[in-house]
XYZ file of C-alpha atoms in Angstrom:
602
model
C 3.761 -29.880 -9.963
C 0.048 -29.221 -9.348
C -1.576 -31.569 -6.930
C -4.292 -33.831 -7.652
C -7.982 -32.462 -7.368
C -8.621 -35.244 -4.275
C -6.484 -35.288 -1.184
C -5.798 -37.317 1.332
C -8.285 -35.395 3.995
C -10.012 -37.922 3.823
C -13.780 -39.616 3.166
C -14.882 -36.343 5.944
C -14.052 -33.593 3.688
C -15.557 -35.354 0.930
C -18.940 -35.564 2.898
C -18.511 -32.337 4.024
C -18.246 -30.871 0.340
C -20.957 -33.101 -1.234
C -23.704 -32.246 1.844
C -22.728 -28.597 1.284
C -23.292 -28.457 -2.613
C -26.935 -30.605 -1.652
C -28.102 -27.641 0.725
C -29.975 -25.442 -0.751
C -33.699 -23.381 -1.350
C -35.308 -26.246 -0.217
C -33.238 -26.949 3.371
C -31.843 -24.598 5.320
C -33.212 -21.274 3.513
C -36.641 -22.558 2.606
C -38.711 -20.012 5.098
C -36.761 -16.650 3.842
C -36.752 -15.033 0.826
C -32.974 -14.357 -0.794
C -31.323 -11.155 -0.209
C -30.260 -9.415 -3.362
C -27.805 -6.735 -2.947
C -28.133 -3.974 -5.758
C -25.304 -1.846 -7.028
C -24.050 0.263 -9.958
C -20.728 0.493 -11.994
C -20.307 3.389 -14.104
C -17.680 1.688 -16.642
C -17.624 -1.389 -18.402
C -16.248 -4.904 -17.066
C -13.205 -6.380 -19.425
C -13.366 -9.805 -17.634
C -12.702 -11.736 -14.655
C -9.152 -13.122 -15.199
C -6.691 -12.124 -12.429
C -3.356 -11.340 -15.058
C -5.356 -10.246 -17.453
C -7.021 -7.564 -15.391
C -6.202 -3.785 -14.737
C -9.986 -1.679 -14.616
C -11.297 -1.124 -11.428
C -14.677 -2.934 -11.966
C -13.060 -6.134 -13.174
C -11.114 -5.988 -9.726
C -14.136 -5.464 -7.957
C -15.538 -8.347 -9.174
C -12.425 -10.618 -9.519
C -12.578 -9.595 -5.590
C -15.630 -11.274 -4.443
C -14.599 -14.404 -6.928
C -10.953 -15.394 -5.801
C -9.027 -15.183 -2.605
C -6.005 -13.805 -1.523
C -4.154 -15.156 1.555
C -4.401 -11.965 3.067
C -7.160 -9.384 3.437
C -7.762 -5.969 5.139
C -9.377 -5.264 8.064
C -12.663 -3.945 6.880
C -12.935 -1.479 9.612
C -9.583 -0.775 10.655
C -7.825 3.187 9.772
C -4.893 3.369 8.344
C -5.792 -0.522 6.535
C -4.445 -3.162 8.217
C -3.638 -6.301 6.983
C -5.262 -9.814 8.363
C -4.847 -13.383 7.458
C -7.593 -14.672 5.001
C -6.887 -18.178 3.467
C -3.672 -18.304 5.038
C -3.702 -19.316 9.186
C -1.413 -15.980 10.035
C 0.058 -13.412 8.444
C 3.560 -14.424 6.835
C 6.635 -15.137 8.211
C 9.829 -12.936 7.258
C 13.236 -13.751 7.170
C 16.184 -12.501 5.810
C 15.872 -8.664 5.907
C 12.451 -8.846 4.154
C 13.565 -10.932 0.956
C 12.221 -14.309 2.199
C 8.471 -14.771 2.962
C 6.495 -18.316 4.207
C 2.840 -18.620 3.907
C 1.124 -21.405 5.763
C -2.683 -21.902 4.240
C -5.470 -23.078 6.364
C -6.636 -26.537 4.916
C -10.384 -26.848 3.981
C -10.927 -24.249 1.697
C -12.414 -25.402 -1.962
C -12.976 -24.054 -5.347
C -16.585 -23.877 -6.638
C -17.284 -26.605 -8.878
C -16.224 -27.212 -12.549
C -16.194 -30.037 -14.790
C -12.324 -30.382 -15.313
C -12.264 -31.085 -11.216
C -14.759 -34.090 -12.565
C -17.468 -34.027 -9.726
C -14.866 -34.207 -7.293
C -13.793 -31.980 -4.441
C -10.936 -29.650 -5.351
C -9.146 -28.399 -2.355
C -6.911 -24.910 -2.437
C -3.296 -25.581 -1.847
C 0.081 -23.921 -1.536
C 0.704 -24.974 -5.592
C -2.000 -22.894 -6.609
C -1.091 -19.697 -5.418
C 2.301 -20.909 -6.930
C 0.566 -21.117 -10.519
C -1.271 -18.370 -10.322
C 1.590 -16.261 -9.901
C 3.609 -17.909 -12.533
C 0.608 -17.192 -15.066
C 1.506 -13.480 -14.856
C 5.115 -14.162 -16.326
C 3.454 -16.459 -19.011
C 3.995 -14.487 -22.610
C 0.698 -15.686 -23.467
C -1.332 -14.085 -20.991
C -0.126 -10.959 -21.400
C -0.903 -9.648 -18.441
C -0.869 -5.860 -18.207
C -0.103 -5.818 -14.036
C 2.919 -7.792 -14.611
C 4.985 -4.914 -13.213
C 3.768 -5.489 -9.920
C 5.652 -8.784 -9.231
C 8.407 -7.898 -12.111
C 9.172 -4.808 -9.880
C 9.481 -6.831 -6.306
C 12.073 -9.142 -8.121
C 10.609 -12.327 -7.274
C 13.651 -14.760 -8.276
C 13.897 -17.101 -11.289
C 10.741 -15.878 -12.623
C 11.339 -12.990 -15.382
C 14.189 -15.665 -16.621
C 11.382 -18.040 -17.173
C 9.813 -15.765 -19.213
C 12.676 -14.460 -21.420
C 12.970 -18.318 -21.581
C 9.637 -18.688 -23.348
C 10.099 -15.871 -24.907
C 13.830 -16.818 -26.555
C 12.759 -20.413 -27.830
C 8.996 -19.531 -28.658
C 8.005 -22.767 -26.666
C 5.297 -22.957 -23.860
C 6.253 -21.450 -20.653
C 7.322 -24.011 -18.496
C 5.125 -23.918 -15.065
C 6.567 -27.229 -13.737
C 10.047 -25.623 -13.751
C 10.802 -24.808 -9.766
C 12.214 -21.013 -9.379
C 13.552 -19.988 -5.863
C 11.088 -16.842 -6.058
C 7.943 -18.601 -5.419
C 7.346 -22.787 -4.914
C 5.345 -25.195 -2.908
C 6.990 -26.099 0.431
C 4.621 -28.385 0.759
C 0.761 -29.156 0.583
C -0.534 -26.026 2.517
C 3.138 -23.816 2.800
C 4.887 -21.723 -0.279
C 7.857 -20.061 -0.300
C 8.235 -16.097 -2.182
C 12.335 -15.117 -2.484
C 12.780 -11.742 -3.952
C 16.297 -10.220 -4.616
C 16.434 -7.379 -3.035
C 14.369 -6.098 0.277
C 10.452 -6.070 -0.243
C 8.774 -4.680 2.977
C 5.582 -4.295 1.699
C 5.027 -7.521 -0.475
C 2.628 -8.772 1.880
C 0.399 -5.959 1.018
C 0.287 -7.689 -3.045
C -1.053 -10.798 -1.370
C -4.061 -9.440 0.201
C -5.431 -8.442 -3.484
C -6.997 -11.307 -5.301
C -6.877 -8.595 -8.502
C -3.515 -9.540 -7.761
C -2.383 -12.435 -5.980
C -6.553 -14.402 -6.175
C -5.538 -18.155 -6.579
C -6.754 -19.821 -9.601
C -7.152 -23.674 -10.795
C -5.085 -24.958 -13.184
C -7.141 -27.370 -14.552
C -9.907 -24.923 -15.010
C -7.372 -22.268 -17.209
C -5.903 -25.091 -19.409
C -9.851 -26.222 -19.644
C -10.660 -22.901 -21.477
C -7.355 -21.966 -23.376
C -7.881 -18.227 -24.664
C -10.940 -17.561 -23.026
C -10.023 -17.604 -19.495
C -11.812 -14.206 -18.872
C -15.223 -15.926 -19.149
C -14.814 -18.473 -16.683
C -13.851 -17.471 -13.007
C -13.359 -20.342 -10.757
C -12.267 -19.509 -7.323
C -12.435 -19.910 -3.823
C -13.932 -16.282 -2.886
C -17.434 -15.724 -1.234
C -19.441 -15.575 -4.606
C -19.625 -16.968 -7.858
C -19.927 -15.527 -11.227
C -23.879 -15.808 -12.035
C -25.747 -14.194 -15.122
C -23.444 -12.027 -16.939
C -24.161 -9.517 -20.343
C -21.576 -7.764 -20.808
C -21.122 -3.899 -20.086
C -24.875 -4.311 -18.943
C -25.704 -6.704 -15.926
C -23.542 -8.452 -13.676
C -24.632 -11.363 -10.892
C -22.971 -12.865 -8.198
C -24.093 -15.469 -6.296
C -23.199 -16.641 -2.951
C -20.470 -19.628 -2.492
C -21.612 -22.343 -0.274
C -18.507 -23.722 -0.280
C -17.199 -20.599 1.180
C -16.741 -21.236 4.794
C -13.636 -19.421 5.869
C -14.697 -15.638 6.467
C -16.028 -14.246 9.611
C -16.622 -10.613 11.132
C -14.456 -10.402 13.269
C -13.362 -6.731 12.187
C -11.753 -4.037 14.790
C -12.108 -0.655 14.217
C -10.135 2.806 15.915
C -11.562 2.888 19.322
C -12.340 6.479 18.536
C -14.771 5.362 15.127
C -18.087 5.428 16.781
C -19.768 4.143 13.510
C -17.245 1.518 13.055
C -17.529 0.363 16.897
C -21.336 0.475 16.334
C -20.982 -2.215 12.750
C -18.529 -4.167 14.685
C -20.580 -5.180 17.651
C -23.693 -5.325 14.848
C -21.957 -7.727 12.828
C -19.268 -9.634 15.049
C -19.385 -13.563 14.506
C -21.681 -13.610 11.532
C -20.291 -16.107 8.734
C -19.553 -13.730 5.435
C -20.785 -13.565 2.945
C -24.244 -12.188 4.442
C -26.052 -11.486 1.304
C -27.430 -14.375 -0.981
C -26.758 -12.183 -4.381
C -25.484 -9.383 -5.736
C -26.780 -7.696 -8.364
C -24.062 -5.336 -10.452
C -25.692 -3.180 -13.177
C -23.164 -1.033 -15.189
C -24.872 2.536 -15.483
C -22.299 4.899 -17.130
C -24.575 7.805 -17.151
C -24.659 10.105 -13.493
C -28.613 10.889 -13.942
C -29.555 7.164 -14.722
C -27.589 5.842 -11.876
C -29.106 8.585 -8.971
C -32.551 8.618 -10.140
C -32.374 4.521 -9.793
C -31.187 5.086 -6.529
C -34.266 7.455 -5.438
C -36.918 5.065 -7.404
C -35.404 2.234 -4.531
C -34.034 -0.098 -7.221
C -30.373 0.457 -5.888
C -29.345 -0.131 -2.285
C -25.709 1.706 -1.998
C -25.016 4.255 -4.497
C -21.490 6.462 -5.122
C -23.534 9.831 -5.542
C -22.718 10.915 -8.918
C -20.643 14.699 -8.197
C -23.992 16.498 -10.288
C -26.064 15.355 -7.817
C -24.206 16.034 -4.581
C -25.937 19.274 -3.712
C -29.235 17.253 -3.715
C -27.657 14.420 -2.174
C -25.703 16.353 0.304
C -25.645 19.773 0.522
C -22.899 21.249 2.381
C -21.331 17.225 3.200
C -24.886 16.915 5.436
C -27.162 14.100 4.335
C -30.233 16.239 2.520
C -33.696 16.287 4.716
C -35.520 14.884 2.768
C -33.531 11.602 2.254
C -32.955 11.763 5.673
C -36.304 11.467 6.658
C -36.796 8.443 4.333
C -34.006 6.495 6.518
C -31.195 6.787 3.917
C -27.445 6.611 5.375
C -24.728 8.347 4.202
C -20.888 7.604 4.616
C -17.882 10.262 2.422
C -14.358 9.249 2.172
C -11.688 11.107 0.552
C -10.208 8.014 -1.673
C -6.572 7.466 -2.478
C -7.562 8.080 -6.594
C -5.515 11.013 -8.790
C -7.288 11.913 -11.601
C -5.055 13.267 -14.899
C -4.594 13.324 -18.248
C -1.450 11.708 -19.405
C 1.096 12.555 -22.406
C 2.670 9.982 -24.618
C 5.884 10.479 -24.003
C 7.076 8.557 -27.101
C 4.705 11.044 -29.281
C 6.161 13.285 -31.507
C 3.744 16.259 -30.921
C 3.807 16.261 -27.451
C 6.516 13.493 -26.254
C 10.594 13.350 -25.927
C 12.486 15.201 -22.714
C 13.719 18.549 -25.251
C 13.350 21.456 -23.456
C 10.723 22.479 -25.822
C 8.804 19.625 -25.324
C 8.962 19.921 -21.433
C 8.392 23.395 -22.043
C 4.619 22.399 -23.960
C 3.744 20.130 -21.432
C 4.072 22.265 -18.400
C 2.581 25.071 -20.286
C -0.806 22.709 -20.977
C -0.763 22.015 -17.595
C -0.685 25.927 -16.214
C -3.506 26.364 -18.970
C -5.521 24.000 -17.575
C -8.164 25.225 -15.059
C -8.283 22.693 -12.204
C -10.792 24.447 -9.932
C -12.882 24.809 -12.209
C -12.882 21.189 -12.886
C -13.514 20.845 -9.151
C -16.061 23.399 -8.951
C -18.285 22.606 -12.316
C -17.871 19.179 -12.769
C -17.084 17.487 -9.824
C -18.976 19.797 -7.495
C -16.663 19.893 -4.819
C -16.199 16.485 -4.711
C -12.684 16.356 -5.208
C -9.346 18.319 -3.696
C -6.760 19.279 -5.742
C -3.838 17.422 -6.765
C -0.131 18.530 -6.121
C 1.564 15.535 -6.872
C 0.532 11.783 -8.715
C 0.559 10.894 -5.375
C -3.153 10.437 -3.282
C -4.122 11.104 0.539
C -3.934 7.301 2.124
C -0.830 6.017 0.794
C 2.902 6.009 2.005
C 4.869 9.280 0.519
C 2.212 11.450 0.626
C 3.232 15.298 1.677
C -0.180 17.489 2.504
C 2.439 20.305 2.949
C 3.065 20.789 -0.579
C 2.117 22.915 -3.097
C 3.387 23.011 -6.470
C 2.705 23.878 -10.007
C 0.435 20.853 -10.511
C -2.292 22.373 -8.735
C -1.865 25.951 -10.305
C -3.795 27.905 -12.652
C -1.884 30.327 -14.221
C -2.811 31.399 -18.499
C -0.129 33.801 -18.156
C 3.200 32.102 -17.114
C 1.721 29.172 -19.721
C 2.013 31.571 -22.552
C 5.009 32.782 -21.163
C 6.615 29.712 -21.309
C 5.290 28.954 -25.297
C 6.374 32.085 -26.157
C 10.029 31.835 -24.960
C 9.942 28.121 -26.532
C 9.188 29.111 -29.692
C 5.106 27.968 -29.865
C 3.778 30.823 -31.737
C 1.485 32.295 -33.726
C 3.278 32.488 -36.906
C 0.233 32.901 -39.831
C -2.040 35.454 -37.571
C -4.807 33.295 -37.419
C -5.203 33.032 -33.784
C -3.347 29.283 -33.110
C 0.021 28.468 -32.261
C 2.536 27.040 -34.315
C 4.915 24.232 -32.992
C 8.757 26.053 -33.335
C 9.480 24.439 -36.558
C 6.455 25.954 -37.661
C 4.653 22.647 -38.384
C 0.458 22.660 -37.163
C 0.685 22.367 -33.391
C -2.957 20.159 -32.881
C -3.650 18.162 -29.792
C -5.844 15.363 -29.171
C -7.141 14.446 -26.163
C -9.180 10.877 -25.969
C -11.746 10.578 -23.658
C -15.437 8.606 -23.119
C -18.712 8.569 -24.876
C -20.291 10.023 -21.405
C -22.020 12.957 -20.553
C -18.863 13.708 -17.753
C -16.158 13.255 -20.441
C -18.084 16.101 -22.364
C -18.050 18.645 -19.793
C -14.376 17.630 -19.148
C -13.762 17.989 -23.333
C -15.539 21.437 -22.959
C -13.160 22.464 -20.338
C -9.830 21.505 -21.693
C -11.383 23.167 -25.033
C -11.803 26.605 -22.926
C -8.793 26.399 -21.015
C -6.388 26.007 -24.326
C -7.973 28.453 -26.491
C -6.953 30.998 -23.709
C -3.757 30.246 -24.496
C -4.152 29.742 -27.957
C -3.935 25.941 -28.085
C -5.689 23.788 -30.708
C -7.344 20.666 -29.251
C -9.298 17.826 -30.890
C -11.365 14.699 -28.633
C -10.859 10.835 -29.884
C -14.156 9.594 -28.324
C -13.901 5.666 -27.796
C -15.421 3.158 -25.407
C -13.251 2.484 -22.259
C -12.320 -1.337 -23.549
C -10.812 0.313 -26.772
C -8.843 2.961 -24.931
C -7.617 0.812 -22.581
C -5.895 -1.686 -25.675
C -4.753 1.483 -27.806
C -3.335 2.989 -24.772
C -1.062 0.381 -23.856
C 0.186 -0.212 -27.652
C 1.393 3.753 -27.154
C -1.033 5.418 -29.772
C -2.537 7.810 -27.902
C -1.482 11.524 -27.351
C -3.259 11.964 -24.434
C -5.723 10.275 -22.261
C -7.966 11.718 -19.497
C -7.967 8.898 -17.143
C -6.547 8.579 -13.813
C -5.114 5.906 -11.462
C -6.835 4.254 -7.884
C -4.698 2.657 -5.692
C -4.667 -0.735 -4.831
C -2.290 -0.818 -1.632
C -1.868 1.848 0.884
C 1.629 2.070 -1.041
C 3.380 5.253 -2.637
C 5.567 2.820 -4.900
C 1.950 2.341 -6.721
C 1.647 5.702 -8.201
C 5.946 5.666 -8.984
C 5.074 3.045 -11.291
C 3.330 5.136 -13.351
C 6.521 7.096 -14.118
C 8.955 3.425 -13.753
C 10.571 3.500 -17.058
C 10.211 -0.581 -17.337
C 7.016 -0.445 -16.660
C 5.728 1.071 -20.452
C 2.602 -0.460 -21.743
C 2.068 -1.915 -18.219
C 1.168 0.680 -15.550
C 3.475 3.456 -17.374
C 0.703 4.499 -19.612
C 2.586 7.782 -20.850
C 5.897 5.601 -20.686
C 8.275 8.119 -18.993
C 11.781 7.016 -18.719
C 14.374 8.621 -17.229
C 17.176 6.861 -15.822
C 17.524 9.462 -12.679
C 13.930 8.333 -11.528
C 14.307 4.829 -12.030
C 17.269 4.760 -9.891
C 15.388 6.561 -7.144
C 12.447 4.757 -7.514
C 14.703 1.280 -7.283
C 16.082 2.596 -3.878
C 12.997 3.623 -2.091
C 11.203 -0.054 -3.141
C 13.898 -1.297 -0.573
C 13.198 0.903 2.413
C 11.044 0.127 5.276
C 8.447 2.494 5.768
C 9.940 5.864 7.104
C 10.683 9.156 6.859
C 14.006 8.357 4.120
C 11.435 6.415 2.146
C 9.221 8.770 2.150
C 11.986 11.698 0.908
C 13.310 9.816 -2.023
C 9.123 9.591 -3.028
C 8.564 13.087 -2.591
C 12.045 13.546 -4.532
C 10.497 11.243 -7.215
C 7.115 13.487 -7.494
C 9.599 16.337 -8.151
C 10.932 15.172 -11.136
C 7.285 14.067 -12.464
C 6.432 18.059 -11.646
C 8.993 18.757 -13.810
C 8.487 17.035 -16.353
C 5.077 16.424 -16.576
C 4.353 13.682 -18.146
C 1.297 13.939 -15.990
C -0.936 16.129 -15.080
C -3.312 15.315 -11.916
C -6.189 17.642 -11.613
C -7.256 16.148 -8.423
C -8.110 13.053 -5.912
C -11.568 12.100 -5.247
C -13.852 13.025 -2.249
C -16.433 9.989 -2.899
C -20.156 10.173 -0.824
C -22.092 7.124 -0.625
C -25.866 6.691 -0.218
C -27.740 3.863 1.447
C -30.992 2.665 2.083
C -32.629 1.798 5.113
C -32.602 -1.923 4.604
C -28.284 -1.517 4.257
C -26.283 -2.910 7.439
C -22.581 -2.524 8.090
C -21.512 -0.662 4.810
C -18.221 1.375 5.408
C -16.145 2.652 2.893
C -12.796 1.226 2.350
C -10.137 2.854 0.443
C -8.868 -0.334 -0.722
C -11.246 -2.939 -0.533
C -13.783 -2.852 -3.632
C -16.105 -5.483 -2.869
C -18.014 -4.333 0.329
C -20.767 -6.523 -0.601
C -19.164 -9.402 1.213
C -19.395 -7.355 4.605
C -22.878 -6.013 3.768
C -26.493 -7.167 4.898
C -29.790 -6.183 4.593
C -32.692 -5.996 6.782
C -35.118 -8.748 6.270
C -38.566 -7.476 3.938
C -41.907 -6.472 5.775
């Protein structure tokens, strides 16, 4: 049951909120001028509705607008996990299938008329809701997986509840797998052991607390209206243009208070920089969504961004070699590179008759496609070196991981790929140059990709690399928003996407191969009992070297079947100007603007 909007803190907390939303330009920030933080997106926002999320800029924002109990570290390698809203990280009982989160009180939403001009505190029934809202059939939430999968208790019964009588889904119905202990403590139960659950609660793309007053204020159209607890507020917004976050006043709880690897001179050096200041440090943030590479660097040079991810066409001016180019460097710009847990591919729909099904023909087609493919040159030509090759789904930075291997996934080989269409029966059965399928039926890809300039040189490739082989291949062009919707109905044939972690977590990139998880995070929806089993095993393992074989098994039967095929995981360079303080990459936190400052104006 969802607590009412005014507590019993008490006539202080109420002073404390009301003299907080009075401050303003004209008190404490009179003498200086705001500092506006300007960066770049390359793809389009979808919204700003935790469940209802999955792109990586709508997490990015959704980051800086909601909070999480938990956080990372900003400075810490490997990530580390720290408390955020809640006073401590959580307790853990039972073998890892009961967890207790105690929340720090004080912490408020931003205001909104449903909370009727009065203070609205953040409280253990909140985080309680907004999990529930992920199992609600009407949000139809595409990251549902992600708690489905950790077999939080009562929950997915709910559902097929809602589901089986067509009524509402019932949120005041307790479930064991996640309630209110009481005002500031929940409860999460999961079935079987979940070491790394924590790590799902320290991504407000994920686990951000919402109000509920504020969703049943806007049924339908809860994308438009963010109300959270996080460091900044949803400003001016035109969509797949301009996006504008302003700071929170009410925001109080964040501090830098970050500890980096002894051995991290640069993160030693932001650390002492930055240590005690009140986050966030910036007064806005300006977002502008730039999909084209030239656009976004030459706005970089003209000084009207302040941190830029180089485009990969413009690394050799940027940084020639991985050094920071002279000339920049003599203007004052910084430079940071981080080799980012992301695997770029190009999926098959594995419930598509021309290229889907587990036949050995079929299998046969795929792996074939994939040996046609030229990877390095990919690398080389349209990445520029800013990306290593895959061997697996599975990224540098994340549990399971094996830099030892090499497999087929990172091979280039025409000649065993017509090999294997020959012996399969995909031949050229009229003479005109163009394989048949076996049946003798038009064998005609389609790959969809982007209206940008980088999905053309990537259409241009695949074009060149399957005509060696004597491959047909078509493009579907469509904006990301419209891929993303017919991709998770199962009507594409192929996609050239890829997939960025969210947790330093192997079990992330299984889930794109986790049978139950079609339409959700299985985008080619794969399912093969064999993997699911494995996949269900490993979930339950501590971290560990038998964890991390029953991964490495799992990769082995995605190399073999290949409903995949990674080209490669991203070597990301970032540019700053001279005004920039503190910026670090962070392989898992997207919004760096909280920990961010700039030096005052001359």
């Amino acid at each position: 049951m969802l607590l009412r909007p005014i507590s019993a803190c008490g006539a202080a907390v109420l002073v404390f909120w009301m003299a907080l939303c009075a401050a303003g330009p004209a008190s404490a920030q009179a003498a200086a001028a705001p500092k506006v933080l300007r960066v770049t997106f390359l793809a389009s926002e979808s919204g700003f509705d935790p469940p209802q999320i999955s792109d990586v800029v709508s997490a990015a924002i959704v980051t800086s607008l909601f909070d999480a109990p938990l956080t990372y570290d900003y400075l810490a390698r490997p990530a580390r996990l720290k408390p955020n809203t809640a006073v401590g990280l959580p307790e853990v009982h039972d073998n890892h299938t009961r967890f207790v989160f105690t929340l720090r009180p004080g912490v408020f939403f931003t205001d909104h008329p449903a909370f009727q001009g009065r203070p609205r505190e953040l409280v253990a029934a909140d985080y309680v809701y907004s999990i529930k809202r992920y199992f609600d059939p009407l949000t139809r939430s595409p990251t549902m997986f992600q708690w489905e999968n950790v077999g939080l208790l009562g929950l997915s019964e709910l559902r097929k509840q809602a589901l089986a009588t067509k009524k509402p889904f019932d949120y005041d119905t307790e479930v064991p797998g996640i309630r209110a202990l009481d005002r500031y403590r929940f409860e999460v139960r999961v079935a079987q052991p979940a070491p790394r659950l924590p790590y799902l609660f320290a991504t407000p793309a994920v686990s951000g607390a919402v109000a509920r007053e504020v969703i049943e204020a806007h049924p339908g159209d809860t994308m438009r209206h963010p109300v959270g607890t996080g460091p900044f507020k949803l400003g001016r917004w035109v969509r797949s243009s301009r996006i504008e976050l302003e700071r929170n006043p009410l925001h109080q709880h964040s501090v830098h208070d970050e500890q980096p690897n002894a051995d991290d001179a640069a993160g030693q050096a932001i650390a002492r920089q930055m240590r005690g200041r009140k986050l966030p440090m910036v007064d806005r943030v300006e977002v502008a969504i730039i999909e084209e590479a030239q656009p976004r660097w030459l706005a970089f040079l003209n000084g009207e961004l302040d941190i830029l991810w180089v485009p990969p066409e413009f690394i050799t001016r940027a940084a020639p070699n991985n050094l920071l180019a002279p000339n920049l460097a003599k203007q004052g710009v910084q430079m940071r590179q981080l080799v980012m847990p992301i695997t770029r591919h190009v999926y098959f729909g594995m419930e598509h008759p021309m290229v889907g099904g587990l036949t050995p023909e079929k299998v046969a087609l795929r792996r074939a496609v994939g040996l046609a493919y030229d990877v390095q040159r990919e690398i080389d030509l349209v990445r520029h070196g800013q990306m290593v090759p895959a061997q697996s789904p599975i990224p540098p930075g994340v549990s399971g991981y094996d830099p030892k291997l090499r497999s087929e996934m990172g091979t280039h080989d025409p000649a065993r790929a017509k090999a294997l269409l020959d012996l399969y029966g995909y031949i050229d059965r009229d003479g005109d140059g163009w394989r048949e399928n076996p049946d003798g039926s038009p064998l005609q890809l389609e790959l969809t990709t982007e209206p940008t300039q980088l999905a053309r040189q990537l259409q241009g490739l695949w074009q060149k690399s399957l005509k060696a082989v004597g491959v047909k291949i078509s493009f579907r062009i469509g904006a990301w928003p419209e891929n993303i919707k017919a991709s998770r109905a199962g009507k594409l044939m192929m996609w050239t996407t890829g997939w960025s972690a969210a947790i330093p977590d192997g079990t992330y990139f299984m889930d794109l191969l986790y049978g139950p998880n079609k339409g959700q995070s299985n985008a080619s929806r794969f399912n093969l009992p064999a993997f699911n089993t494995l996949h269900e095993r490993q979930r339950q393992l501590p971290d560990g070297p038998e964890r991390d074989a029953l991964i490495q098994q799992g990769m082995k039967i995605a190399l073999a079947y290949m409903p995949y095929k990674a080209s490669g995981h991203d070597i990301q360079t970032w540019v700053m100007q001279p005004r920039v303080q503190g910026y670090m990459p962070h392989p898992f936190m997207r919004d760096f603007w909280r920990h961010v400052d700039l030096t005052p104006a001359p």
